[in-house]
Coordinates of C-alpha atoms in Angstrom, one line a residue:
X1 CA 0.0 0.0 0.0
X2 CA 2.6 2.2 -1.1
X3 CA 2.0 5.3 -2.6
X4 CA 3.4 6.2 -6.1
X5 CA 3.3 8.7 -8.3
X6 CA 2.2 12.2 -7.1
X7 CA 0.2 10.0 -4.5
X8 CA -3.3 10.6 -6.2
X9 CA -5.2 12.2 -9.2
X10 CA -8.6 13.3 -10.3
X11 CA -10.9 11.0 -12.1
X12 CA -13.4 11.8 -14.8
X13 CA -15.8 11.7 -11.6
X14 CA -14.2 14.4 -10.3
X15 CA -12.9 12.6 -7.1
X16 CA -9.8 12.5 -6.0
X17 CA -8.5 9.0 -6.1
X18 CA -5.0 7.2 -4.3
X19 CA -2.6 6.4 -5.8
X20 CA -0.9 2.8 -4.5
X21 CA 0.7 -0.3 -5.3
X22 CA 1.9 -3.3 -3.2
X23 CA 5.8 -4.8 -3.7
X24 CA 6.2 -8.5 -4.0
X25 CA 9.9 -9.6 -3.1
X26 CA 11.8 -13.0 -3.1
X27 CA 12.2 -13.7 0.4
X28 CA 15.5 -12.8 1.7
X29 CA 16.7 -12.0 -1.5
X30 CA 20.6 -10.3 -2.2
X31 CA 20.6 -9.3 -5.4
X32 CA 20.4 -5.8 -6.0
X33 CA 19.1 -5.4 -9.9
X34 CA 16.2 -7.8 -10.4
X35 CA 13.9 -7.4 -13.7
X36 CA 10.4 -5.9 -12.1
X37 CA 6.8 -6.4 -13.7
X38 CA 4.2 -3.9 -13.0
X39 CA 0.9 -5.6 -12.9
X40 CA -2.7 -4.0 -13.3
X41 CA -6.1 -5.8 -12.2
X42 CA -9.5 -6.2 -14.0
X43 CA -12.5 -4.5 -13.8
X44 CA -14.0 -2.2 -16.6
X45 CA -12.6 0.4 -15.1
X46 CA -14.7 0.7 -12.7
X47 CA -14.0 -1.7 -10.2
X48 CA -11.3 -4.2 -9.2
X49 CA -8.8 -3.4 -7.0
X50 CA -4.7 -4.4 -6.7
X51 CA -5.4 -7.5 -4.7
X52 CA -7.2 -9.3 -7.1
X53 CA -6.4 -13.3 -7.1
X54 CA -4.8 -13.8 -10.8
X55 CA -2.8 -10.9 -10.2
X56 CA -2.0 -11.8 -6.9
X57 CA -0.9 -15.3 -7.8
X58 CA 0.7 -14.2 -11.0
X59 CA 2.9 -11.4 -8.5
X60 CA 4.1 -14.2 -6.5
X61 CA 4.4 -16.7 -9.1
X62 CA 7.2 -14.4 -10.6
X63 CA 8.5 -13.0 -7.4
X64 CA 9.7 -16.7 -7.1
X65 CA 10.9 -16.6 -10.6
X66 CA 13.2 -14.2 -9.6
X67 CA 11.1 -11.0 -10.7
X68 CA 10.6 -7.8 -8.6
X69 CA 6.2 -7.1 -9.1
X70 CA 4.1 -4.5 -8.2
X71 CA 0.4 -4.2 -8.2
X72 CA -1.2 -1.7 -8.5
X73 CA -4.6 0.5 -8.1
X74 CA -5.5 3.1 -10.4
X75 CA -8.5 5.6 -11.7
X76 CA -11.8 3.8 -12.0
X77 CA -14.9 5.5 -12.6
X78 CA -19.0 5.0 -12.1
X79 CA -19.6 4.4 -15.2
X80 CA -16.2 2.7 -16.4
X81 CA -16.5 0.8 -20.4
X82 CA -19.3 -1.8 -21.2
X83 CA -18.6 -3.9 -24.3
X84 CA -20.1 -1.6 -26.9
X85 CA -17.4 0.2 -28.9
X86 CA -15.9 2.9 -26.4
X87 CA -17.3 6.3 -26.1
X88 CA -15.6 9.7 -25.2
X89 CA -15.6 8.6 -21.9
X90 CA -14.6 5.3 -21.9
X91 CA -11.1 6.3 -23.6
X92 CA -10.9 9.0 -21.7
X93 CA -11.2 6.2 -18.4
X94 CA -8.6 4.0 -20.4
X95 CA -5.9 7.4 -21.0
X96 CA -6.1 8.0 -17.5
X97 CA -5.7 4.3 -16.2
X98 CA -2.5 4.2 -18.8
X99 CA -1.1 7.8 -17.4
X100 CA -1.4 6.4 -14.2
X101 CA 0.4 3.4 -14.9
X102 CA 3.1 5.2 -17.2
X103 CA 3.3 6.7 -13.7
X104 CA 4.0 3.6 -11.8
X105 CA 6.9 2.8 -14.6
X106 CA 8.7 5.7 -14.2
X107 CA 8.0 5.4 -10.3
X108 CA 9.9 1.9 -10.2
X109 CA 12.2 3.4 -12.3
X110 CA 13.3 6.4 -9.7
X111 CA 13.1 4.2 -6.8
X112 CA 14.5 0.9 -8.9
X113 CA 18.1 1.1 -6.2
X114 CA 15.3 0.9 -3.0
X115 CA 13.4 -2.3 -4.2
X116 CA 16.5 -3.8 -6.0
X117 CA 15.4 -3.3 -9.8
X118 CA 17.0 -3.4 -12.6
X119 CA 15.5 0.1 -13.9
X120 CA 16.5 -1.2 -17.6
X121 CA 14.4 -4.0 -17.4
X122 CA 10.7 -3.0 -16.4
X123 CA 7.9 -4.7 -18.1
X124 CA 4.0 -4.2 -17.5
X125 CA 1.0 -6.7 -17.1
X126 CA -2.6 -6.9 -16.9
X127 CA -6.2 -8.4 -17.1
X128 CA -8.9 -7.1 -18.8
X129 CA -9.0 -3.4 -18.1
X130 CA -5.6 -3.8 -17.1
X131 CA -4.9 -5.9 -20.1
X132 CA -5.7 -3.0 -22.4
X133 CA -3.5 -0.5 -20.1
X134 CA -0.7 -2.6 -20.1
X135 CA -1.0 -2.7 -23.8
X136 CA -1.7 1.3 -24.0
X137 CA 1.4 1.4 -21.7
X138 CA 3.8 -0.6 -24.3
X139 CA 2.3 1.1 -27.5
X140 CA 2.8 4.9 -25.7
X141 CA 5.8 5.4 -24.4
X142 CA 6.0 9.0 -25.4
X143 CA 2.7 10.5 -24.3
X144 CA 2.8 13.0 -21.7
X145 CA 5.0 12.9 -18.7
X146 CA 3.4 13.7 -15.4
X147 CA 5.8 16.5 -13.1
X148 CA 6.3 13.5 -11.0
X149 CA 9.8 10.8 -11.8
X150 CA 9.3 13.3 -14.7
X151 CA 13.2 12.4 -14.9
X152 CA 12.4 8.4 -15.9
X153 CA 10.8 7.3 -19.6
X154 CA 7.7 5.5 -20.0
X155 CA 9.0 2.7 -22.0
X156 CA 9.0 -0.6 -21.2
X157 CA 10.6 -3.7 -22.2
X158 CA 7.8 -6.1 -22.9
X159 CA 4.1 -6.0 -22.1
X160 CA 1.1 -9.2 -21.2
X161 CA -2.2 -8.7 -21.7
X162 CA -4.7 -11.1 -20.8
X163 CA -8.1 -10.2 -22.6
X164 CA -6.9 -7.0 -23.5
X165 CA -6.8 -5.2 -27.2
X166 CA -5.3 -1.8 -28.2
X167 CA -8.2 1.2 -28.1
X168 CA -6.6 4.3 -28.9
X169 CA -3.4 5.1 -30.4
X170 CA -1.4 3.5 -33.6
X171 CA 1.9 1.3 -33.0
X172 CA 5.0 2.6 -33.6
X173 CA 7.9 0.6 -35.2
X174 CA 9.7 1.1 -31.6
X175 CA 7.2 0.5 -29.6
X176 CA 7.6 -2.4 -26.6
X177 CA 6.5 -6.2 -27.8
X178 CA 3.5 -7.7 -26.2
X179 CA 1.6 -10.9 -25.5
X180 CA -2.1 -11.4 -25.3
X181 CA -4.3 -14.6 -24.6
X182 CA -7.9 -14.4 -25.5
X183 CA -11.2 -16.4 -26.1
X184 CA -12.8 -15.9 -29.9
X185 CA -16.3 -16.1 -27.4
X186 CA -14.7 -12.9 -25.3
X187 CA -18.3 -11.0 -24.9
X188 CA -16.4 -8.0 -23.1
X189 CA -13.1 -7.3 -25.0
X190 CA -14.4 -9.2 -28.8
X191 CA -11.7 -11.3 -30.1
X192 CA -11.7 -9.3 -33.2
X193 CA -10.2 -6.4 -31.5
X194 CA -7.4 -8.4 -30.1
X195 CA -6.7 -9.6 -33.9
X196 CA -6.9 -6.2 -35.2
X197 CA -3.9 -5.1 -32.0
X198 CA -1.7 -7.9 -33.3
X199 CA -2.2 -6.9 -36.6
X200 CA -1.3 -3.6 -36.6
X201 CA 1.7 -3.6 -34.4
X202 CA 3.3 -7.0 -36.5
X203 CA 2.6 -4.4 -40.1
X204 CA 5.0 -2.2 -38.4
X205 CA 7.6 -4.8 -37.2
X206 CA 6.5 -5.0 -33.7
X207 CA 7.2 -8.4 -32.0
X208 CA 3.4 -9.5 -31.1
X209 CA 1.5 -12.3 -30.4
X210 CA -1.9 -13.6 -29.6
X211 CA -2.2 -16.9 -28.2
X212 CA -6.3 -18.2 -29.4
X213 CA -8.6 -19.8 -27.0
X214 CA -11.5 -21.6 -29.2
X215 CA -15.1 -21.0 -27.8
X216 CA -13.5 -19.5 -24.4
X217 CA -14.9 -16.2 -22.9
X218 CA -12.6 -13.3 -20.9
X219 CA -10.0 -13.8 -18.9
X220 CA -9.5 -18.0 -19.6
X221 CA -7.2 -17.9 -16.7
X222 CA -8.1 -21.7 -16.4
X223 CA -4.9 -22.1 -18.6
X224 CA -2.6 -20.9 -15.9
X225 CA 0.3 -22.6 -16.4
X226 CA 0.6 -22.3 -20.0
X227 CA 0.2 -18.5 -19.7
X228 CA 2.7 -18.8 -16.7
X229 CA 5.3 -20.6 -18.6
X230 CA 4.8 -18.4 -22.1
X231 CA 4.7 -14.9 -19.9
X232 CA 8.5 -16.8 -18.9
X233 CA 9.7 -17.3 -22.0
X234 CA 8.8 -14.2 -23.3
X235 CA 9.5 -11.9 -20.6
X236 CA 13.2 -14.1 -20.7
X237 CA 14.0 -13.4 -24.4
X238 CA 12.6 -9.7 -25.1
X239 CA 13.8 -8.2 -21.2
X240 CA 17.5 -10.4 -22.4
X241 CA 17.4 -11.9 -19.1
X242 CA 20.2 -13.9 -19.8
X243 CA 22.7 -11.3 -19.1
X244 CA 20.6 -10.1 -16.2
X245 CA 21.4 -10.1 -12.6
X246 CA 21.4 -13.7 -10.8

């Protein structure tokens, strides 16, 4: 329950929301400059909070892999996004969830020598809501910087979305690779939309991939363990982990 950022901002309700994350460490652990993930729940942007139980389980999952992770909470609204196609609002809900989040990365960043990062190897994560900011997150690195860590990039290394989709914005050729899982019955995020982020950012060399669950609905985190083991390889090969700190 650590605050980051400038501690809070103002949603499109006009309330002032906080700001926090939680830190998941490896027990005990010595070394000083650990690859971090950033990881941001579900909920339509409206609910959901930083202890929900896939994020939980995948923040100490990879805090055993050897990961530093931090959940964390973030703008959420009354009305938040149905599954129609997105209104004003709704991508105005989804910039401020990725501002805040491009918040959290440069926060990790500035404090990377505290929690024992390696500040060059941040990557983000997400479900559902948090899916499509983590993907926002990787395809935007140079929107807007906040006065806060204003000294640290947005960029990340790599970026997994589970049920998430790209809703604003066009890729960029140097834009962070990403990773998405997704039912082609997905009622909330359609399937189509994950097909048309993949796409886009592979017409303009970006390194992404969509992993297709036949007749399954959001969020088919019932195939844990293959989505554990591909975030793994993934996260090894694009964050170079084999000349990371061990």
């Amino acid at each position: 329950n650590i605050s980051y950022g400038a501690g809070s901002a103002v949603d499109q309700d006009g309330n002032t929301d906080l700001l926090r994350l939680d830190v998941y460490q490896p027990v005990g652990d010595t070394v000083t400059s650990r690859p971090a993930i950033i990881w941001v729940h579900g909920g339509s942007f409206r609910g959901g909070d930083k202890t929900s139980g896939e994020i939980v389980d995948e923040a100490t999952v990879f805090s055993k892999k050897g990961f530093v992770n931090f959940s964390i909470s973030y703008r959420l609204t009354n009305a938040g996004c149905s599954a129609a196609a997105p209104g004003t609002q709704c991508v105005d809900e989804i910039k401020d969830a990725m501002n805040d989040a491009q918040a959290a990365v440069r926060w990790v960043k500035a404090h990377a020598a505290e929690y024992g990062v390696d500040p060059t190897r941040v990557a983000i994560g997400g479900t559902s809501a948090g899916a499509i900011t983590a993907i926002e997150v990787a395809l935007n690195p140079d929107q807007p910087q906040g006065p806060t860590d204003s000294d640290q990039t947005n960029a990340v290394r790599a970026a997994l979305s589970l049920s998430g989709a790209n809703i604003i914005g066009f890729p960029d050729p140097t834009d962070a690779p990403f990773l998405d899982w997704h039912g082609t019955a997905d009622p909330l995020v359609p399937y189509a939309w994950a097909v048309n982020t993949v796409s886009s950012a592979r017409a303009v060399g970006i390194d992404a991939h969509l992993k297709t669950y036949e007749g399954e609905g959001h969020v088919p985190y019932n195939h844990r363990q293959e989505i554990h083991d591909m975030s793994t390889n993934f996260l090894w090969w694009h964050m170079d982990l084999a000349h990371a700190a061990v």
